[in-house]
Amino acid sequence: MKILRAGAAVAATAAFTLGLAACSSGGSGDATGGSSESSGSGGNTLTVWAWDPTFNIYAMQEAEKVYQQDHPDFKLDIQEMTWDDIQTKMTTIAQAQQYDQLPDIFLVQNNAFQKNAINYPDLFAPLTDSGIDFTEFPAGVAAYSTIDGVNYGVPFDSGTAVNAMRTDILSQAGYTIDDFTDVSWDDYITMGKDILDKTGYPLLSGQAGSSDMIMMMLQSAGASLFDDQGNPTIVDNAALEASINVYSEMVKDGIFTEVNSWDEYINSLVNGNVASTINGIWISGSLQSATDQSGDWAVTDLPALSGIDGATHYSANGGSSWAISSNADYALASDFLKSTFAGSTDLYDTILPGAGAVANWLPAGDSTVYSQPVDFFGGQAIYADVLKFAAQVPSNNTGVYYYEARDAVSAAITKIMGGEDMQTALQEAQDTVEFAMS
Amino acid sequence: MTTPAALTELGDTKKSMKRPKGPSPKLSPAARRRSLTGWAFLLPAAALIGIMMFWPMFQALILSFKTGRGTNLAFADPLWFNYTRMLHDEVFIQTIKTTMLYLVIQVPIMLISALVLANILNNPRLRFKGFWRTAIFLPAAISLVSYSLVFRTIFATDGLVNDWLLALHLIDGPVNWLGQPGTARMVIILGLLWRWTGYNMIFYLAGLQNIDPTTIEAAKIDGAGPLRTFFSVTIPQLKPMILLTVIMSINGTLQMFDESFNLTQGGPANTSMTMSHYLYKVSFQNNPNFGYGAALSYVILIMVAILAAIQMKVGDKRD
């Protein structure tokens, strides 16, 4: 009786855990449900997955119009899908080998590109024969979607990092934006303390436990968490240690306010609680929602790490690339991308003022639209400046285990801020990443 | 959810079904038809459970012996590689500790306060009983994700709690509740208490209403005070219900995912991450390692099963 009941309990608890077990069983029937679109079936229609109606979807719609000028029958079927959903769908489709469920073109986060293309090589079509000239993109950006020398993605939005500052707060403390141009982090901190004393405004804000800031500093010196062979280089990484030192000093001095969520971070900018922010240029969209601060902002390059070889004032954060799926009408899809995102100044001239989408395609920078002054940034032609920065961003190896390494480094930073010895914490992080890779 | 009562029933029906099968297997045509009808009714549900639950579970077991990234899965060498691997997984060991911490702190507080609340609500002289009952139970009707997000907002650095504490001059500056290991875990435990206490209270209330009032009266006549009555008369009669809630709570805590995922995102430095959250991360957020994820889910299953078995053994003295 008792044994029977225990058996029944095991069965019952088994049922509880099942949800989890089923989750990890690799989705045997999941992919077939849901989308019934017949993508890649030829004709003149391409299916596209992208996630932001005001940004990348808008850009796709404009690209459709551009391509329609020469190909009147051409049509896009754009499906809105968040990045998390695209990632889950890709995983499920690849695990179930149901590649016919893929659209023709989909947007991929740059930081996740390597991971997906290496784990699931059958998802992507190589762009070797597409005729797209990848030398017209900054090397650092194209590198995200290049595996073993083969390009798999057309870089779309620029993640080029900018240091956007409130000139009104700076002038209260007697500074101008020029004082923050081409400086080192040491100077930056000194001036930051001064501004905090005089005005009470911290310079920066950011999510606690997010390593975005550190990763930007690392890339600005061309450094990464991995060497060229893909081995983790978290310990004995001078650039990383310098970055962590700068970061923790800024937090301790109160120059950098840590908040808990992305919303809080955006609020700190829009509500005018901080004097500046350092992030990818896409942040300008959020900044400009604070119309009352119009004219008070200016953009310059990043501070550089002192005493680190190859340290520059240029970096990147985020950004995404268009990939052609293995299931696509390859000829049409590649020609479409080649004639639009990798070949149409008109397209970029439309989407820049329309959505603030800064091109990665270098020839677009010659357009006059880029040299237009932007009122919100006090008449500065910020997009032209951003393109100049973009061309100088050092490339670094993100690798397959980028997310694991980032998480591990974030955890290490939290521990270091909590008083743990840096070497120990970084060694633990390295062990965690090596474990994940084993 | 299978309650102990249902389990007993299950046992009993099995026993009673055995009886006619015993010496004479011959059934009258009418009895056979009845039996077949019964099986026909059982079949769809049983088949669904078999196909949608036990078959994937079996596949997950197979999967847990495989290793590799993404689609490049192959049987591991040795087969139990994933299971030995987790012994060296610092993050997983930390998630076990965190989950156990939640278990040890949250479950007793929750069950004791549920018991106390149930007793107060069971008092026949209490007014507005329906209101109190609804108010206390209502959190259990709220989606785990939405309440997690609400708690996240309340405990933000510029959130409600900090505003109140600052207004009362209890703190000098905003506390980063979700940014420190100790307070982040505390917020999760608070959230769990808020969400689940009322839920368990309803079970106790139901149990209390099944207690024969004459037993309590008899205790009173024998001169027992309210405390004595509670511990010596009420609690023993509530035992099956307590056992049920303990098993369910342990189960729920061991498999907790939503709070860890939505409230703290496992942070800071993975200190508030639960086992299930880590399993999700291994399978979907990091480089997909489905074999290892499946192995982790089996270890959670085994832990739940062992704990439940101990509970049944310790808690049930009726046999």
PDB file of C-alpha atoms in Angstrom, chain B residues 54-227:
ATOM      1  CA  PHE B  54       5.107  10.148 -20.755  1.00  0.00           C
ATOM      2  CA  TRP B  55       6.450   9.854 -24.276  1.00  0.00           C
ATOM      3  CA  PRO B  56       8.198  13.272 -24.128  1.00  0.00           C
ATOM      4  CA  MET B  57       9.478  12.360 -20.681  1.00  0.00           C
ATOM      5  CA  PHE B  58      10.947   9.194 -22.092  1.00  0.00           C
ATOM      6  CA  GLN B  59      12.471  11.158 -24.963  1.00  0.00           C
ATOM      7  CA  ALA B  60      13.891  13.645 -22.500  1.00  0.00           C
ATOM      8  CA  LEU B  61      15.511  10.770 -20.651  1.00  0.00           C
ATOM      9  CA  ILE B  62      17.160   9.617 -23.876  1.00  0.00           C
ATOM     10  CA  LEU B  63      18.105  13.193 -24.648  1.00  0.00           C
ATOM     11  CA  SER B  64      19.761  13.547 -21.261  1.00  0.00           C
ATOM     12  CA  PHE B  65      22.286  10.909 -22.336  1.00  0.00           C
ATOM     13  CA  LYS B  66      23.247  12.922 -25.388  1.00  0.00           C
ATOM     14  CA  THR B  67      25.649  15.786 -25.634  1.00  0.00           C
ATOM     15  CA  GLY B  68      26.522  18.436 -28.171  1.00  0.00           C
ATOM     16  CA  ARG B  69      25.524  21.910 -29.237  1.00  0.00           C
ATOM     17  CA  GLY B  70      22.387  22.629 -31.166  1.00  0.00           C
ATOM     18  CA  THR B  71      21.522  19.899 -33.617  1.00  0.00           C
ATOM     19  CA  ASN B  72      24.868  18.121 -33.391  1.00  0.00           C
ATOM     20  CA  LEU B  73      23.671  15.761 -30.669  1.00  0.00           C
ATOM     21  CA  ALA B  74      25.352  12.421 -30.114  1.00  0.00           C
ATOM     22  CA  PHE B  75      25.280   9.889 -27.312  1.00  0.00           C
ATOM     23  CA  ALA B  76      27.747  10.888 -24.646  1.00  0.00           C
ATOM     24  CA  ASP B  77      30.648   8.750 -23.607  1.00  0.00           C
ATOM     25  CA  PRO B  78      30.131   7.635 -20.873  1.00  0.00           C
ATOM     26  CA  LEU B  79      26.337   7.732 -21.121  1.00  0.00           C
ATOM     27  CA  TRP B  80      25.935   9.484 -17.777  1.00  0.00           C
ATOM     28  CA  PHE B  81      28.378  12.232 -18.794  1.00  0.00           C
ATOM     29  CA  ASN B  82      25.768  14.992 -18.354  1.00  0.00           C
ATOM     30  CA  TYR B  83      24.967  13.749 -14.871  1.00  0.00           C
ATOM     31  CA  THR B  84      28.570  13.742 -13.699  1.00  0.00           C
ATOM     32  CA  ARG B  85      29.115  17.063 -15.457  1.00  0.00           C
ATOM     33  CA  MET B  86      26.712  18.870 -13.159  1.00  0.00           C
ATOM     34  CA  LEU B  87      28.770  17.884 -10.125  1.00  0.00           C
ATOM     35  CA  HIS B  88      31.366  20.356 -11.389  1.00  0.00           C
ATOM     36  CA  ASP B  89      28.863  23.000 -12.429  1.00  0.00           C
ATOM     37  CA  GLU B  90      29.345  25.829  -9.966  1.00  0.00           C
ATOM     38  CA  VAL B  91      26.332  27.730 -11.247  1.00  0.00           C
ATOM     39  CA  PHE B  92      24.028  24.729 -10.941  1.00  0.00           C
ATOM     40  CA  ILE B  93      25.263  24.008  -7.423  1.00  0.00           C
ATOM     41  CA  GLN B  94      24.577  27.610  -6.538  1.00  0.00           C
ATOM     42  CA  THR B  95      21.055  27.376  -7.947  1.00  0.00           C
ATOM     43  CA  ILE B  96      20.443  24.257  -5.839  1.00  0.00           C
ATOM     44  CA  LYS B  97      21.566  26.141  -2.733  1.00  0.00           C
ATOM     45  CA  THR B  98      19.402  29.139  -3.623  1.00  0.00           C
ATOM     46  CA  THR B  99      16.369  26.971  -4.278  1.00  0.00           C
ATOM     47  CA  MET B 100      16.893  25.129  -0.986  1.00  0.00           C
ATOM     48  CA  LEU B 101      17.180  28.461   0.791  1.00  0.00           C
ATOM     49  CA  TYR B 102      13.833  29.533  -0.647  1.00  0.00           C
ATOM     50  CA  LEU B 103      12.406  26.195   0.399  1.00  0.00           C
ATOM     51  CA  VAL B 104      13.680  26.268   3.956  1.00  0.00           C
ATOM     52  CA  ILE B 105      12.678  29.862   4.641  1.00  0.00           C
ATOM     53  CA  GLN B 106       9.573  30.371   2.580  1.00  0.00           C
ATOM     54  CA  VAL B 107       7.625  27.113   2.925  1.00  0.00           C
ATOM     55  CA  PRO B 108       7.447  27.028   6.765  1.00  0.00           C
ATOM     56  CA  ILE B 109       6.584  30.734   7.055  1.00  0.00           C
ATOM     57  CA  MET B 110       3.947  30.422   4.384  1.00  0.00           C
ATOM     58  CA  LEU B 111       2.313  27.280   5.748  1.00  0.00           C
ATOM     59  CA  ILE B 112       2.285  28.485   9.346  1.00  0.00           C
ATOM     60  CA  SER B 113       0.773  31.821   8.433  1.00  0.00           C
ATOM     61  CA  ALA B 114      -1.732  30.073   6.177  1.00  0.00           C
ATOM     62  CA  LEU B 115      -2.710  27.862   9.097  1.00  0.00           C
ATOM     63  CA  VAL B 116      -3.075  30.831  11.423  1.00  0.00           C
ATOM     64  CA  LEU B 117      -5.115  32.785   8.881  1.00  0.00           C
ATOM     65  CA  ALA B 118      -7.333  29.790   8.217  1.00  0.00           C
ATOM     66  CA  ASN B 119      -8.002  29.448  11.943  1.00  0.00           C
ATOM     67  CA  ILE B 120      -8.885  33.106  12.308  1.00  0.00           C
ATOM     68  CA  LEU B 121     -11.196  32.898   9.310  1.00  0.00           C
ATOM     69  CA  ASN B 122     -12.791  29.751  10.686  1.00  0.00           C
ATOM     70  CA  ASN B 123     -13.872  31.571  13.811  1.00  0.00           C
ATOM     71  CA  PRO B 124     -17.683  31.679  13.620  1.00  0.00           C
ATOM     72  CA  ARG B 125     -17.782  35.070  15.340  1.00  0.00           C
ATOM     73  CA  LEU B 126     -15.604  36.783  12.738  1.00  0.00           C
ATOM     74  CA  ARG B 127     -17.407  39.450  10.718  1.00  0.00           C
ATOM     75  CA  PHE B 128     -17.062  40.062   6.945  1.00  0.00           C
ATOM     76  CA  LYS B 129     -15.662  36.590   6.585  1.00  0.00           C
ATOM     77  CA  GLY B 130     -16.275  36.485   2.850  1.00  0.00           C
ATOM     78  CA  PHE B 131     -14.383  39.720   2.325  1.00  0.00           C
ATOM     79  CA  TRP B 132     -11.316  38.600   4.260  1.00  0.00           C
ATOM     80  CA  ARG B 133     -11.309  35.236   2.562  1.00  0.00           C
ATOM     81  CA  THR B 134     -11.473  36.810  -0.883  1.00  0.00           C
ATOM     82  CA  ALA B 135      -8.872  39.422  -0.054  1.00  0.00           C
ATOM     83  CA  ILE B 136      -6.396  36.843   1.164  1.00  0.00           C
ATOM     84  CA  PHE B 137      -7.050  34.412  -1.656  1.00  0.00           C
ATOM     85  CA  LEU B 138      -7.062  36.949  -4.467  1.00  0.00           C
ATOM     86  CA  PRO B 139      -3.266  37.045  -5.037  1.00  0.00           C
ATOM     87  CA  ALA B 140      -3.429  33.380  -6.025  1.00  0.00           C
ATOM     88  CA  ALA B 141      -5.633  34.333  -8.965  1.00  0.00           C
ATOM     89  CA  ILE B 142      -2.980  36.615 -10.409  1.00  0.00           C
ATOM     90  CA  SER B 143      -0.620  35.507 -13.140  1.00  0.00           C
ATOM     91  CA  LEU B 144       2.895  34.748 -11.932  1.00  0.00           C
ATOM     92  CA  VAL B 145       4.436  36.967 -14.576  1.00  0.00           C
ATOM     93  CA  SER B 146       2.325  40.023 -13.841  1.00  0.00           C
ATOM     94  CA  TYR B 147       2.819  39.887 -10.102  1.00  0.00           C
ATOM     95  CA  SER B 148       6.554  39.417 -10.607  1.00  0.00           C
ATOM     96  CA  LEU B 149       6.646  42.521 -12.757  1.00  0.00           C
ATOM     97  CA  VAL B 150       4.605  44.462 -10.184  1.00  0.00           C
ATOM     98  CA  PHE B 151       7.007  43.431  -7.437  1.00  0.00           C
ATOM     99  CA  ARG B 152       9.876  44.416  -9.664  1.00  0.00           C
ATOM    100  CA  THR B 153       8.409  47.897 -10.019  1.00  0.00           C
ATOM    101  CA  ILE B 154       7.583  48.223  -6.320  1.00  0.00           C
ATOM    102  CA  PHE B 155      11.138  47.318  -5.332  1.00  0.00           C
ATOM    103  CA  ALA B 156      12.873  49.374  -8.027  1.00  0.00           C
ATOM    104  CA  THR B 157      15.405  51.920  -6.807  1.00  0.00           C
ATOM    105  CA  ASP B 158      12.836  54.638  -7.496  1.00  0.00           C
ATOM    106  CA  GLY B 159       9.931  52.385  -6.548  1.00  0.00           C
ATOM    107  CA  LEU B 160       7.170  52.536  -3.975  1.00  0.00           C
ATOM    108  CA  VAL B 161       9.001  50.831  -1.116  1.00  0.00           C
ATOM    109  CA  ASN B 162      11.978  53.173  -1.334  1.00  0.00           C
ATOM    110  CA  ASP B 163       9.666  56.178  -1.559  1.00  0.00           C
ATOM    111  CA  TRP B 164       7.820  55.134   1.591  1.00  0.00           C
ATOM    112  CA  LEU B 165      10.931  54.290   3.551  1.00  0.00           C
ATOM    113  CA  LEU B 166      12.486  57.603   2.528  1.00  0.00           C
ATOM    114  CA  ALA B 167       9.319  59.466   3.508  1.00  0.00           C
ATOM    115  CA  LEU B 168       9.387  57.777   6.903  1.00  0.00           C
ATOM    116  CA  HIS B 169      13.107  58.636   7.234  1.00  0.00           C
ATOM    117  CA  LEU B 170      13.938  54.990   7.840  1.00  0.00           C
ATOM    118  CA  ILE B 171      16.660  55.024   5.191  1.00  0.00           C
ATOM    119  CA  ASP B 172      19.015  57.760   4.005  1.00  0.00           C
ATOM    120  CA  GLY B 173      19.142  56.865   0.325  1.00  0.00           C
ATOM    121  CA  PRO B 174      17.283  54.472  -1.934  1.00  0.00           C
ATOM    122  CA  VAL B 175      18.090  50.818  -1.315  1.00  0.00           C
ATOM    123  CA  ASN B 176      18.947  48.774  -4.374  1.00  0.00           C
ATOM    124  CA  TRP B 177      16.665  45.900  -3.359  1.00  0.00           C
ATOM    125  CA  LEU B 178      17.117  43.804  -6.467  1.00  0.00           C
ATOM    126  CA  GLY B 179      20.798  44.638  -6.841  1.00  0.00           C
ATOM    127  CA  GLN B 180      22.094  42.908  -3.716  1.00  0.00           C
ATOM    128  CA  PRO B 181      22.079  39.147  -3.213  1.00  0.00           C
ATOM    129  CA  GLY B 182      20.449  39.207   0.227  1.00  0.00           C
ATOM    130  CA  THR B 183      17.671  41.667  -0.498  1.00  0.00           C
ATOM    131  CA  ALA B 184      16.986  40.250  -3.962  1.00  0.00           C
ATOM    132  CA  ARG B 185      16.341  36.831  -2.433  1.00  0.00           C
ATOM    133  CA  MET B 186      14.247  38.450   0.275  1.00  0.00           C
ATOM    134  CA  VAL B 187      12.053  40.156  -2.335  1.00  0.00           C
ATOM    135  CA  ILE B 188      11.521  36.822  -4.090  1.00  0.00           C
ATOM    136  CA  ILE B 189      10.539  35.187  -0.798  1.00  0.00           C
ATOM    137  CA  LEU B 190       8.176  38.064  -0.027  1.00  0.00           C
ATOM    138  CA  GLY B 191       6.621  37.686  -3.454  1.00  0.00           C
ATOM    139  CA  LEU B 192       6.156  33.961  -2.951  1.00  0.00           C
ATOM    140  CA  LEU B 193       4.555  34.530   0.453  1.00  0.00           C
ATOM    141  CA  TRP B 194       2.184  37.112  -0.959  1.00  0.00           C
ATOM    142  CA  ARG B 195       1.231  34.935  -3.909  1.00  0.00           C
ATOM    143  CA  TRP B 196       0.827  31.542  -2.235  1.00  0.00           C
ATOM    144  CA  THR B 197      -0.231  32.008   1.391  1.00  0.00           C
ATOM    145  CA  GLY B 198      -3.882  32.582   0.518  1.00  0.00           C
ATOM    146  CA  TYR B 199      -3.817  29.631  -1.822  1.00  0.00           C
ATOM    147  CA  ASN B 200      -2.712  27.276   0.936  1.00  0.00           C
ATOM    148  CA  MET B 201      -5.083  28.901   3.401  1.00  0.00           C
ATOM    149  CA  ILE B 202      -8.043  27.786   1.286  1.00  0.00           C
ATOM    150  CA  PHE B 203      -6.925  24.188   1.649  1.00  0.00           C
ATOM    151  CA  TYR B 204      -6.733  24.559   5.413  1.00  0.00           C
ATOM    152  CA  LEU B 205     -10.109  26.253   5.531  1.00  0.00           C
ATOM    153  CA  ALA B 206     -11.613  23.355   3.633  1.00  0.00           C
ATOM    154  CA  GLY B 207      -9.896  20.969   6.019  1.00  0.00           C
ATOM    155  CA  LEU B 208     -11.100  22.864   9.075  1.00  0.00           C
ATOM    156  CA  GLN B 209     -14.662  22.780   7.844  1.00  0.00           C
ATOM    157  CA  ASN B 210     -14.460  19.009   7.674  1.00  0.00           C
ATOM    158  CA  ILE B 211     -13.462  18.759  11.326  1.00  0.00           C
ATOM    159  CA  ASP B 212     -16.332  17.660  13.461  1.00  0.00           C
ATOM    160  CA  PRO B 213     -17.098  20.595  15.809  1.00  0.00           C
ATOM    161  CA  THR B 214     -18.042  18.152  18.543  1.00  0.00           C
ATOM    162  CA  THR B 215     -14.404  17.099  18.908  1.00  0.00           C
ATOM    163  CA  ILE B 216     -13.441  20.710  19.619  1.00  0.00           C
ATOM    164  CA  GLU B 217     -16.364  21.085  21.991  1.00  0.00           C
ATOM    165  CA  ALA B 218     -15.358  17.913  23.788  1.00  0.00           C
ATOM    166  CA  ALA B 219     -11.840  19.259  24.223  1.00  0.00           C
ATOM    167  CA  LYS B 220     -13.231  22.480  25.611  1.00  0.00           C
ATOM    168  CA  ILE B 221     -15.403  20.587  28.090  1.00  0.00           C
ATOM    169  CA  ASP B 222     -12.367  18.570  29.124  1.00  0.00           C
ATOM    170  CA  GLY B 223     -10.781  21.889  30.058  1.00  0.00           C
ATOM    171  CA  ALA B 224      -8.365  22.424  27.163  1.00  0.00           C
ATOM    172  CA  GLY B 225      -7.452  26.030  26.368  1.00  0.00           C
ATOM    173  CA  PRO B 226      -7.558  27.333  22.819  1.00  0.00           C
ATOM    174  CA  LEU B 227      -3.855  26.609  22.197  1.00  0.00           C
TER     175      LEU B 227
END
